[in-house]
Tab-separated table of C-alpha atoms in Angstrom:
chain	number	residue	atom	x	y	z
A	453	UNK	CA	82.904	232.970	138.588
A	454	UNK	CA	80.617	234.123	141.160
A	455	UNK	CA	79.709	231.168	142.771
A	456	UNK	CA	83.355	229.891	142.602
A	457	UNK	CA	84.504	232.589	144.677
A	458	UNK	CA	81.505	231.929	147.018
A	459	UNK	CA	83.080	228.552	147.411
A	460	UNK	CA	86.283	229.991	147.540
A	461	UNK	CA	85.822	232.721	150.586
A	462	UNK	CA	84.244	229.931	152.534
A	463	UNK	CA	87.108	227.326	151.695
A	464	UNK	CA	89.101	229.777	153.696
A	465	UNK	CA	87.315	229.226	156.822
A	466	UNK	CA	85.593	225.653	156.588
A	467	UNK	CA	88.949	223.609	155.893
A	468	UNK	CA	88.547	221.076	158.472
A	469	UNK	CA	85.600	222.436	160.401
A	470	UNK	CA	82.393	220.339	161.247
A	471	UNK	CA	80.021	222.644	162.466
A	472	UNK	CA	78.875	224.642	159.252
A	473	UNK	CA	75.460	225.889	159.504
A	474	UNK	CA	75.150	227.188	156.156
A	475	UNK	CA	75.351	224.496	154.409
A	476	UNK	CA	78.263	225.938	151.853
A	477	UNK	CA	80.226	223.049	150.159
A	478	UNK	CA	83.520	224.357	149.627
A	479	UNK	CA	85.034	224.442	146.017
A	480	UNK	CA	86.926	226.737	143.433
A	481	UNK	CA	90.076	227.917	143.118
A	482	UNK	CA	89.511	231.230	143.018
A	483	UNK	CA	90.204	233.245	146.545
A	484	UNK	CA	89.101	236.637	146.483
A	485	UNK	CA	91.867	239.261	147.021
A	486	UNK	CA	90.800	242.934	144.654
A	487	UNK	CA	88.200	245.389	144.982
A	488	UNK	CA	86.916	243.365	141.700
A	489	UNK	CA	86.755	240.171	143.587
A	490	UNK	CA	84.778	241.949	145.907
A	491	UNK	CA	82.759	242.885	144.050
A	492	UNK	CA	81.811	240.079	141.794
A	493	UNK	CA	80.431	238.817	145.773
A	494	UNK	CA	78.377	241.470	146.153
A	495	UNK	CA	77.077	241.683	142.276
A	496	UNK	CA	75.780	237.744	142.980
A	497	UNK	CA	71.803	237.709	143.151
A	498	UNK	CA	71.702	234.311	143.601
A	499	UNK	CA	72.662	234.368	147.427
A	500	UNK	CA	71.862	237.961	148.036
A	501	UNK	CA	68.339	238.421	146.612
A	502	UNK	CA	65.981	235.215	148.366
A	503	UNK	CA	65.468	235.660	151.706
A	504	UNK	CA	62.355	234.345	153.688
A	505	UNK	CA	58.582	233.831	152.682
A	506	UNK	CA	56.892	231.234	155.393
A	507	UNK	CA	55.506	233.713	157.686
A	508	UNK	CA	53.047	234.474	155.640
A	509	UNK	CA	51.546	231.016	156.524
A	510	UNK	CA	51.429	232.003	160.145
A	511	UNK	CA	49.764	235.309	159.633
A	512	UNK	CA	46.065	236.006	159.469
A	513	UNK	CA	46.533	236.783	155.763
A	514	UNK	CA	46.428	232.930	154.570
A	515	UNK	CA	43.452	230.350	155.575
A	516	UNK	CA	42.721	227.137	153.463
A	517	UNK	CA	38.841	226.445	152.991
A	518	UNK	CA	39.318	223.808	150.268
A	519	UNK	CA	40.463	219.975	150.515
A	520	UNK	CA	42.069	220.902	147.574
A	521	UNK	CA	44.465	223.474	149.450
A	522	UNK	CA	44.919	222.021	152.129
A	523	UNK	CA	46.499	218.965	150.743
A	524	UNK	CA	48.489	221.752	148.953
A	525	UNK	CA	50.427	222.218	152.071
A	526	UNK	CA	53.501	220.190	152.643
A	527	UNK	CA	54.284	218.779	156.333
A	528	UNK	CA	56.446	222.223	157.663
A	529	UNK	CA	54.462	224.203	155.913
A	530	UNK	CA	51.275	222.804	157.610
A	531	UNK	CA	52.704	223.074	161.288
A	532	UNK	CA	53.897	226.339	160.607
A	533	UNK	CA	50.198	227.405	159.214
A	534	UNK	CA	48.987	225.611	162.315
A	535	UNK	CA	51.399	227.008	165.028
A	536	UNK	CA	52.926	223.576	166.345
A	537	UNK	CA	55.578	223.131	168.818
A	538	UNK	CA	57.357	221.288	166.446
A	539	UNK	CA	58.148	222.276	162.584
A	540	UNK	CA	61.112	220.901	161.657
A	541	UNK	CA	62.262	217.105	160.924
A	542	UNK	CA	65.716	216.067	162.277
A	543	UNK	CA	67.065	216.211	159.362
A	544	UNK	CA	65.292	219.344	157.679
A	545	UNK	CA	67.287	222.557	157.042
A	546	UNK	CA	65.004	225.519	157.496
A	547	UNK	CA	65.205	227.709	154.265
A	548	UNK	CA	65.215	231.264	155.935
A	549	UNK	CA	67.603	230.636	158.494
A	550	UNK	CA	70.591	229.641	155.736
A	551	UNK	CA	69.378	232.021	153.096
A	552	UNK	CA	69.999	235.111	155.919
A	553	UNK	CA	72.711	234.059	157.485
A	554	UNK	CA	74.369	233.247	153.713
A	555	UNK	CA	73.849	237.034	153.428
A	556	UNK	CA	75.617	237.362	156.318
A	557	UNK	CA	78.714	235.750	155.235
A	558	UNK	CA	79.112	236.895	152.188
A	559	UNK	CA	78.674	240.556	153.486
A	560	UNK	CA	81.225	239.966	156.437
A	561	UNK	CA	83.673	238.473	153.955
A	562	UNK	CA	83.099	242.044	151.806
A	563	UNK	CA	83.524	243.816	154.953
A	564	UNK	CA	87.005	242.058	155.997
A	565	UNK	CA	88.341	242.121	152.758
A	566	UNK	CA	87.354	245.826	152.431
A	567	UNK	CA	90.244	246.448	155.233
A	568	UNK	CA	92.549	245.579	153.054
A	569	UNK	CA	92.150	245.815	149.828
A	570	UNK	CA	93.540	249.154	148.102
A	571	UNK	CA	92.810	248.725	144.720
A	572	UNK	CA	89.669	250.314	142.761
A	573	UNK	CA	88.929	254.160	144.017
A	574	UNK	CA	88.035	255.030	147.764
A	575	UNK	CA	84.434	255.932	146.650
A	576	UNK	CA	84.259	252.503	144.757
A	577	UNK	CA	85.109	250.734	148.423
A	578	UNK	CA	82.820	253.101	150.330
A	579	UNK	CA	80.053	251.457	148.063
A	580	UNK	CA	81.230	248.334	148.521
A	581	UNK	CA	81.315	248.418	152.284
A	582	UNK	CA	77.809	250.240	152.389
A	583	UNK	CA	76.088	247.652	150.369
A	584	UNK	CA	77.439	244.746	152.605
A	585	UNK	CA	76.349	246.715	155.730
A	586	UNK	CA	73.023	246.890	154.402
A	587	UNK	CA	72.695	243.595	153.278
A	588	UNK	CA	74.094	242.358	156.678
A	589	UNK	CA	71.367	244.701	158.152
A	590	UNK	CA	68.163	243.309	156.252
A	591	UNK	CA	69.419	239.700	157.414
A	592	UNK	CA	69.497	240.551	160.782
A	593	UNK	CA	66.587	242.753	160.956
A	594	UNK	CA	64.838	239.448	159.435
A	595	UNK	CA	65.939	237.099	161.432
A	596	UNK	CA	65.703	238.900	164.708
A	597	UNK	CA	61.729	239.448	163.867
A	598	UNK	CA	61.843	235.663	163.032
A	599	UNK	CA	62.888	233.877	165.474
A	600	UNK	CA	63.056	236.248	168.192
A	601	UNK	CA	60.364	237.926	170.904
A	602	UNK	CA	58.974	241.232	169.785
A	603	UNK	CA	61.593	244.181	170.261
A	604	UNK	CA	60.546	245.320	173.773
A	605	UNK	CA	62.846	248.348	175.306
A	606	UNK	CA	61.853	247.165	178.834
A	607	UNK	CA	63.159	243.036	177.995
A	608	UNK	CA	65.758	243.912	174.704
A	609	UNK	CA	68.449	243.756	176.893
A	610	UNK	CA	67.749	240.225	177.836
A	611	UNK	CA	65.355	238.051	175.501
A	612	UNK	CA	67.224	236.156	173.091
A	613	UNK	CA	67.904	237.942	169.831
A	614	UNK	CA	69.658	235.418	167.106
A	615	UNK	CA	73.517	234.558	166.927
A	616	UNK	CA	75.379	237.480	166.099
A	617	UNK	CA	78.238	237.230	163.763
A	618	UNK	CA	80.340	239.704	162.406
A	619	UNK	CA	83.361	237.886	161.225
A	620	UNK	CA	83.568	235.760	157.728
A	621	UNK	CA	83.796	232.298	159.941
A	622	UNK	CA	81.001	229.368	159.311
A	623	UNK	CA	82.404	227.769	162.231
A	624	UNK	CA	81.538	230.379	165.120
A	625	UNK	CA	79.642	229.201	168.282
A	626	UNK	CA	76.018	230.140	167.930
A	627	UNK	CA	75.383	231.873	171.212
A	628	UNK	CA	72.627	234.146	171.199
A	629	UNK	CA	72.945	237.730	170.871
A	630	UNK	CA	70.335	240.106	172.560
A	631	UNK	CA	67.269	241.259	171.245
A	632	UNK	CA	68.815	244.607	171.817
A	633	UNK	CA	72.106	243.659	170.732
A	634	UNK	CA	71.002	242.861	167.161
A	635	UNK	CA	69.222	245.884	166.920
A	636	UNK	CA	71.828	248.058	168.257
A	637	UNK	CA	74.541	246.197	165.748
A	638	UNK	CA	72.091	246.613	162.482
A	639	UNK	CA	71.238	250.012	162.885
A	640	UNK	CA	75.169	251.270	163.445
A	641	UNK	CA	75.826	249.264	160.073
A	642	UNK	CA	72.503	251.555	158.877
A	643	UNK	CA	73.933	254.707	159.806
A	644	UNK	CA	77.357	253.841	158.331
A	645	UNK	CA	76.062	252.964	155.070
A	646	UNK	CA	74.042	256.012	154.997
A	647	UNK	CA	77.376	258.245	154.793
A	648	UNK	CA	79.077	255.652	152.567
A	649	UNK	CA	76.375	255.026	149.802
A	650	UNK	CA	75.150	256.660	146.548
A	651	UNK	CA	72.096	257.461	145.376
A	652	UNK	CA	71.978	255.237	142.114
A	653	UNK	CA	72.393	251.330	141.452
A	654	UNK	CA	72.941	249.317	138.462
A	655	UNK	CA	70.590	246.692	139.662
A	656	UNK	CA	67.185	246.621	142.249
A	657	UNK	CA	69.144	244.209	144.763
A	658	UNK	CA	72.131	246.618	144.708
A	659	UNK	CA	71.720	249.002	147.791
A	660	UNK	CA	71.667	252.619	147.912
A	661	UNK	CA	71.878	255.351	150.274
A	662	UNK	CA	67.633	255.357	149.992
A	663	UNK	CA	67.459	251.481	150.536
A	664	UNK	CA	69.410	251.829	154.053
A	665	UNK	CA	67.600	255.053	154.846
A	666	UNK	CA	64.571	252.391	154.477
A	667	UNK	CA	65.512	249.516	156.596
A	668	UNK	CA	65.944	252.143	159.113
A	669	UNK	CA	62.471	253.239	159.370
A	670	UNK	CA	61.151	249.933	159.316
A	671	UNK	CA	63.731	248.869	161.970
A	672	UNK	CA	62.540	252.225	164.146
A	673	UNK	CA	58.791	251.298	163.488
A	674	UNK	CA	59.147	247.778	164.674
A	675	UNK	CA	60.851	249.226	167.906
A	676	UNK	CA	58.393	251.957	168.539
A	677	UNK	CA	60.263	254.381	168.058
A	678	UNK	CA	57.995	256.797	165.742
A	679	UNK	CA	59.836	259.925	165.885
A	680	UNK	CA	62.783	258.174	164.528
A	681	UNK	CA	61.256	256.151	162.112
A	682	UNK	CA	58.812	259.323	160.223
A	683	UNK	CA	61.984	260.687	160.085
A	684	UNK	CA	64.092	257.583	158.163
A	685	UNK	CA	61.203	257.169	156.044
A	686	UNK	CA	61.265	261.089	155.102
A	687	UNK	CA	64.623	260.974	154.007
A	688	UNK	CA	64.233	257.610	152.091
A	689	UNK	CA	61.449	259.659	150.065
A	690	UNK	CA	63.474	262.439	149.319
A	691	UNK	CA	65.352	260.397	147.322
A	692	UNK	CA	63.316	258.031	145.964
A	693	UNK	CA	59.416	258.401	146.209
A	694	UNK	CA	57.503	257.239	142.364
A	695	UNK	CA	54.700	254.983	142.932
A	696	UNK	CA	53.240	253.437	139.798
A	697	UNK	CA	48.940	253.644	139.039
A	698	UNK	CA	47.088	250.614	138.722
A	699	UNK	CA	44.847	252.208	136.568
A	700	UNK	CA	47.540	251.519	134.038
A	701	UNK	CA	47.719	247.910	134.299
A	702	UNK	CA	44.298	246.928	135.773
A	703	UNK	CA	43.373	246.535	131.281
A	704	UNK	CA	46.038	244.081	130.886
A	705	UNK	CA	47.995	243.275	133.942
A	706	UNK	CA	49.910	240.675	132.588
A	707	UNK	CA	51.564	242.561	130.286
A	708	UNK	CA	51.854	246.063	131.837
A	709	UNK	CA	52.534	244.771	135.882
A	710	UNK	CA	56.501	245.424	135.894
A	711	UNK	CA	58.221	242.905	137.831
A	712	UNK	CA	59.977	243.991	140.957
A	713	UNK	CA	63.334	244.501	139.016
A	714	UNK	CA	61.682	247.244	137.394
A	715	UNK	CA	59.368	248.183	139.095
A	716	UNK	CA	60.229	252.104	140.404
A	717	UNK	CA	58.647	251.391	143.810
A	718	UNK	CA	61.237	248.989	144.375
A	719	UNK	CA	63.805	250.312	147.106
A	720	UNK	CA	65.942	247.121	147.450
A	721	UNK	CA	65.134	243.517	145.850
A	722	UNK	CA	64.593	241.219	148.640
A	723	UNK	CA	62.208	237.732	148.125
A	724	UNK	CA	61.107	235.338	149.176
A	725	UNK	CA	62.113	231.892	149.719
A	726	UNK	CA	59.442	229.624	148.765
A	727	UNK	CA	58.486	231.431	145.432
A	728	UNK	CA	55.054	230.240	143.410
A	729	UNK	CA	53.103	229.714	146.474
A	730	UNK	CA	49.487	229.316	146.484
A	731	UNK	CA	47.972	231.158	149.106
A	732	UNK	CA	44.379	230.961	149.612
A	733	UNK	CA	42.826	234.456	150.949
A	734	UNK	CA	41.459	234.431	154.517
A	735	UNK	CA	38.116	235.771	155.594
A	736	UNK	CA	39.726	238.591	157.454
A	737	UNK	CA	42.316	239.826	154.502
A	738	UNK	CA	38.798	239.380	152.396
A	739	UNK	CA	36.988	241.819	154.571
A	740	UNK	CA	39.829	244.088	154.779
A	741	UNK	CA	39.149	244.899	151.331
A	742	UNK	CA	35.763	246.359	151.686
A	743	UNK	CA	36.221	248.704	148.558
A	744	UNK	CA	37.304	245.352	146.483
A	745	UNK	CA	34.668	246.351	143.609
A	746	UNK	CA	37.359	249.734	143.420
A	747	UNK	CA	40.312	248.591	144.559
A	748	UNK	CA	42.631	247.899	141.781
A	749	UNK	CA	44.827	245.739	143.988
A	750	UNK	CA	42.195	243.328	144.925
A	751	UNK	CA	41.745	242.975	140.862
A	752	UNK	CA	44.946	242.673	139.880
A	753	UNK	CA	46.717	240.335	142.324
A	754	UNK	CA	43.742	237.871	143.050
A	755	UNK	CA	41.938	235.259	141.703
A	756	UNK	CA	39.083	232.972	141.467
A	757	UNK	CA	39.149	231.733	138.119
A	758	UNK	CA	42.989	230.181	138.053
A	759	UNK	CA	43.855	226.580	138.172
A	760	UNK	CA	44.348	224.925	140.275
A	761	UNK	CA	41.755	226.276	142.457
A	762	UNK	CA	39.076	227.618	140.706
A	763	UNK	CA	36.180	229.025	142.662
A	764	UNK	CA	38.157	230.105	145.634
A	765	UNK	CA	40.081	233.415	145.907
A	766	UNK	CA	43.820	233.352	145.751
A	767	UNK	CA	46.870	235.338	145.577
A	768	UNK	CA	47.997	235.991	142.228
A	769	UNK	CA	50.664	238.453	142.027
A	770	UNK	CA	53.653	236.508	141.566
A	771	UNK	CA	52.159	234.458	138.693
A	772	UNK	CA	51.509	237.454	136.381
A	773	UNK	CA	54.943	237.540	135.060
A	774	UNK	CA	56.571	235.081	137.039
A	775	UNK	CA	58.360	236.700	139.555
A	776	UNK	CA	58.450	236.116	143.598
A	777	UNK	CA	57.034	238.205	146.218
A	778	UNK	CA	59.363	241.058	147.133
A	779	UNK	CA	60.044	241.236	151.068
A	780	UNK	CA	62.578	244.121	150.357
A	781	UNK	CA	61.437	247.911	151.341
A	782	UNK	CA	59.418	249.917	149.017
A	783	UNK	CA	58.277	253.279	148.323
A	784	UNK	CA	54.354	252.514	149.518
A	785	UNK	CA	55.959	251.095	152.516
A	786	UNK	CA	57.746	254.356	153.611
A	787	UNK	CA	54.431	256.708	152.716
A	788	UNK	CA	52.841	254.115	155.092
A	789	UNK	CA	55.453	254.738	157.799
A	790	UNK	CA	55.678	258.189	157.654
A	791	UNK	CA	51.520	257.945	157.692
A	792	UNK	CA	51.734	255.909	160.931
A	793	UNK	CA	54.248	258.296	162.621
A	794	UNK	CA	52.426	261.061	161.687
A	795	UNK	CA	49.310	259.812	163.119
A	796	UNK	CA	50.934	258.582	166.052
A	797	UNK	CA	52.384	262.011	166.565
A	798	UNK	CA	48.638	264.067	165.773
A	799	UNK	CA	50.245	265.310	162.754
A	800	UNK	CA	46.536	264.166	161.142
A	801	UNK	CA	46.732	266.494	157.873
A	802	UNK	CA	50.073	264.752	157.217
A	803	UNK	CA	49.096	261.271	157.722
A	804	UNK	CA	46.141	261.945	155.493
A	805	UNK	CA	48.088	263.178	153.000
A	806	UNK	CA	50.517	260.325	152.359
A	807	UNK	CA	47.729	257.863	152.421
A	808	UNK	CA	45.970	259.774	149.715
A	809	UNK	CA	49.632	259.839	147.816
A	810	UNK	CA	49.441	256.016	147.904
A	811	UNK	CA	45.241	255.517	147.384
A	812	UNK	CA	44.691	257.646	144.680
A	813	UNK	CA	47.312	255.293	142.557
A	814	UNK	CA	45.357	252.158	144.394
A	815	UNK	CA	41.307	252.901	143.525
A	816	UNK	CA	39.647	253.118	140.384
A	817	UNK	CA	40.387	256.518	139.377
A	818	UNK	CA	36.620	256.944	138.086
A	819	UNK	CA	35.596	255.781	141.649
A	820	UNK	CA	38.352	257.599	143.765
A	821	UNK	CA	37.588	259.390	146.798
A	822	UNK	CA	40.046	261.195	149.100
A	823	UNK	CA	40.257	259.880	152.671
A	824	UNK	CA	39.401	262.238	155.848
A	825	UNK	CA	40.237	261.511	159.450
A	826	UNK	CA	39.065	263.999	162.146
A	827	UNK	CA	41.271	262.536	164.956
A	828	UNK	CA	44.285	261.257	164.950
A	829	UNK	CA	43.251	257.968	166.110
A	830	UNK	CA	40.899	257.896	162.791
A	831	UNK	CA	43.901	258.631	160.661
A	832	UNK	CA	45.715	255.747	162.402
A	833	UNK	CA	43.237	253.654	161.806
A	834	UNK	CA	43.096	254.157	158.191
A	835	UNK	CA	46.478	253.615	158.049
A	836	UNK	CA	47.312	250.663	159.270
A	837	UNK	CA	43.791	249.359	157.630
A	838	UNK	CA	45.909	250.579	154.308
A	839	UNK	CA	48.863	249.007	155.330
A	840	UNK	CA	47.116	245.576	155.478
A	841	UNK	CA	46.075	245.729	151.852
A	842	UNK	CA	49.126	247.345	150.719
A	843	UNK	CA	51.518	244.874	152.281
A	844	UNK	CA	50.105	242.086	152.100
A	845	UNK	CA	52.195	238.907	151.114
A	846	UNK	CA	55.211	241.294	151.008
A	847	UNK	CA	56.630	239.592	154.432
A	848	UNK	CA	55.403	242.587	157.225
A	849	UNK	CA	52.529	240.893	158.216
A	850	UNK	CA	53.366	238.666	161.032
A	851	UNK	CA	55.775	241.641	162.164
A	852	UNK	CA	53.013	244.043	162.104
A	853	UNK	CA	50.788	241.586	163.996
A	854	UNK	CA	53.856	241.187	166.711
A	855	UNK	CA	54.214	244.695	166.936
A	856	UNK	CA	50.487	245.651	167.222
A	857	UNK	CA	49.974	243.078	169.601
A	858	UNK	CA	51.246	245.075	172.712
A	859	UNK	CA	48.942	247.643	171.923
A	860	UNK	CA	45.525	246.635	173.409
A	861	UNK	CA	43.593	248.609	170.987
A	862	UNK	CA	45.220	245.996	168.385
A	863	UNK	CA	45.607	242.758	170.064
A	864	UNK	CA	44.221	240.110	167.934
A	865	UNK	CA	43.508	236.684	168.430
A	866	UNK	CA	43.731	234.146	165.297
A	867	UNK	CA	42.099	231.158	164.094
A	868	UNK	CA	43.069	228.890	161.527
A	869	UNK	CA	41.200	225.069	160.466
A	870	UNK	CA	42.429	222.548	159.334
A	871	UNK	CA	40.963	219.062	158.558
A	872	UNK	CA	38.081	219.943	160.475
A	873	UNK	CA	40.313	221.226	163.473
A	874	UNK	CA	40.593	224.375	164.684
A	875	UNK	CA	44.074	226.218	165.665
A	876	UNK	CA	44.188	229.400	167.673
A	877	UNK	CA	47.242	232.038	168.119
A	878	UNK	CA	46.325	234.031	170.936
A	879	UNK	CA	48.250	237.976	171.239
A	880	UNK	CA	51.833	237.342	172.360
A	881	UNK	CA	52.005	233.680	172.309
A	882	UNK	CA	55.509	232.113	172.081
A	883	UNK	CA	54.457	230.741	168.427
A	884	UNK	CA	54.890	233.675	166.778
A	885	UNK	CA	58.190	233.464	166.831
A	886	UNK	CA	59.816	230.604	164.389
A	887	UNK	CA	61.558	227.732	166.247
A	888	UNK	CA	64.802	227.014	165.355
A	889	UNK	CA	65.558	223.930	163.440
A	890	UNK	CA	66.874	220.460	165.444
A	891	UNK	CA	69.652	219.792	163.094
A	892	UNK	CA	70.895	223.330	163.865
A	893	UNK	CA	71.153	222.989	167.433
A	894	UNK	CA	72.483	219.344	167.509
A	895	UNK	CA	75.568	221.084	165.221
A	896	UNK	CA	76.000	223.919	167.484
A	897	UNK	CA	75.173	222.782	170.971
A	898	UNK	CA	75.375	226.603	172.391
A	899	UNK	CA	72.128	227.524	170.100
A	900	UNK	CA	69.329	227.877	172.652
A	901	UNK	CA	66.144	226.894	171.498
A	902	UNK	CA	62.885	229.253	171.087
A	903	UNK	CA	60.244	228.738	173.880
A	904	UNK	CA	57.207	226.802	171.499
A	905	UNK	CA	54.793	225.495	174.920
């Protein structure tokens, strides 16, 4: 029923049309038309959940030292972990792009429909309109930090954002929207959902009033703007603020690790697209963990003695039960913004504070030590060093990396081999930002492509 009412909602506005870019084959009989309709589109984690996952191969979290893993790496995958002009075939439909703007759709068909539907209750339709306004949001927050320049309040105005569509139509021209415009858009559908949504879901993919309080904070951290942001992420943890100890699961991890569905430091269930990957460790995420003997993470979600690379350290976490990276906000997450902001701001006794919330449920507990900062620059330090272990392989990376990067004290420079040759991604180069995909822009003339040399 779901998917036939997926279908459905698009046969309305593909009849006939030749430039889809989502790639939605039209079928079903079923046109939605009741707040249950509706809802059956929002309740469908098929479309709603996956999201991205290859930027992790373009941050300095992944590096291959192995013939073994390097031959793991299919062609886009390899220019993408190698920062080439050119990713995509002709013919190849990039992954992120469609899963997003799928999202997209299906939340502006929600919202149009929501206009005038007046069956179920008016709370029931709030919901409804909040959770497509923050699924709408996440897309866009993603795909403007994809495949757009970093978020730059001197430039916003005029570097290219993404397309920016806020009608159910798959046959829309493609200009680009603003950097600035996308922002502005998402974080008006933010602070609508926040007076339209509950606190409480039936599912981890089903937003809340917490899970748009969330992609606010990130949204406001990305910009800059710390005041705003320490003060998203303070509401989100009103509501919702349980981290889970390691020390619970380090015994038997496989069995005790809940799975991001259940897992209470889930805010909203976002993942990735290419699930199962095998990402080898770089040197620098390695060093990162200097207290890897303590930290629980570092035993938990790595390995050295799995096939098919034994010997060589590797990510782990999604193979312990089976389930994909989460890209979605969590509760570490928004301790680790509010940390930032408050270090930003010399609030250093709060900053501490949070990161002790968050380390004390990380480290050994026979081995645990509290952290102390005596400047705020210290505490900021520690925090984003924390925010490297925490998030890693949870899709922030390579936005944290464009972010940092117009801060001097943070510009990095990255290396990555390959076959014997060596790549480098200098701060602020054009490859950071994803290029879009050839078969796009030959459907939809309008689509300017990213600058790649």
């Amino acid at each position: 029923m779901f998917r036939n009412l997926i279908y459905a909602a698009a046969l309305m506005t593909l009849a006939g049309c030749g430039r889809d870019y989502l790639d939605i084959k039209p079928k079903g009989k079923v046109i939605p038309s009741t707040y249950k309709d509706y809802r059956l589109l929002m309740n469908n984690s098929n479309e709603l959940v996956s999201a991205y996952g290859a930027d992790e191969m373009a941050s300095d979290n992944v590096e291959f030292y192995e013939q073994k893993g390097l031959d793991y790496l299919g062609i886009s995958t390899y220019r993408i972990h190698t920062w080439q002009d050119d990713v995509w075939m002709a013919t190849d439909n990039d992954a992120q792009w469609s899963n997003l703007y799928k999202q997209v759709y299906l939340a502006n068909v929600v919202l149009d429909g929501m206009k005038s539907v007046t069956d179920g209750t008016e709370k029931e339709r709030n919901q409804l309109t909040g959770e497509a306004l923050v699924h709408r949001s996440f897309a866009y927050l993603s795909l403007v930090n994809l495949y757009a320049v970093q978020y730059d309040a001197a430039t916003a105005a005029t570097d290219k954002g993404v397309p920016l569509l806020l009608a159910p139509t798959t046959d829309a021209k493609l200009n680009r929207a603003s950097v600035k415009a996308v922002y502005d858009q998402l974080l008006a559908d933010l602070n609508q959902a926040t007076l339209l949504l509950g606190t409480g879901s039936t599912s981890a993919f089903e937003p809340t009033v917490a899970a748009a309080y969330a992609l606010q904070a990130r949204a406001y951290l990305i910009r800059g703007e710390y005041a705003e942001a320490l003060k998203a992420a303070s509401k989100t943890l009103e509501i919702k603020n349980q981290l889970i100890d390691y020390n619970k699961s380090v015994a038997d991890p496989r069995n005790t690790f809940p799975q991001n569905r259940d897992n209470p430091e889930t805010i909203l269930m976002k993942t990735v697209s290419n699930s199962y990957t095998w990402f080898s460790l770089s040197k620098d995420l390695q060093a990162a963990f200097k207290d890897s003997t303590i930290d629980l993470r570092y035993k938990i979600l790595f390995t050295t003695t799995t096939d098919p690379f034994v010997g060589y350290l590797y990510y782990y976490g999604e193979f312990l039960s089976f389930d994909a990276r989460l890209v979605g906000p969590t509760v570490p997450e928004m301790y680790l913004i509010r940390a930032e902001c408050n270090a930003r701001q010399n609030n250093v006794a709060e900053a501490m504070q949070d990161l002790h919330l968050l380390r004390k449920m990380r480290i050994a507990q026979a081995a645990y030590v509290p952290s102390t900062a005596a400047t705020a620059d210290e505490a900021l330090q520690q925090v984003l060093s924390e925010r490297r272990r925490e998030l890693c392989f949870k899709g922030q990376r390579l936005f944290d990396l464009k972010r940092l990067n117009k801060d001097p004290r943070f510009a990095k420079t990255i290396t990555h081999t390959y076959s014997g040759q060596t790549f480098t991604l200098k701060p602020n180069d054009y490859h950071y930002v994803f290029p879009i995909a050839p078969k796009l822009m030959q459907m939809n003339p309008e689509l300017e492509p990213n600058e790649r040399r």
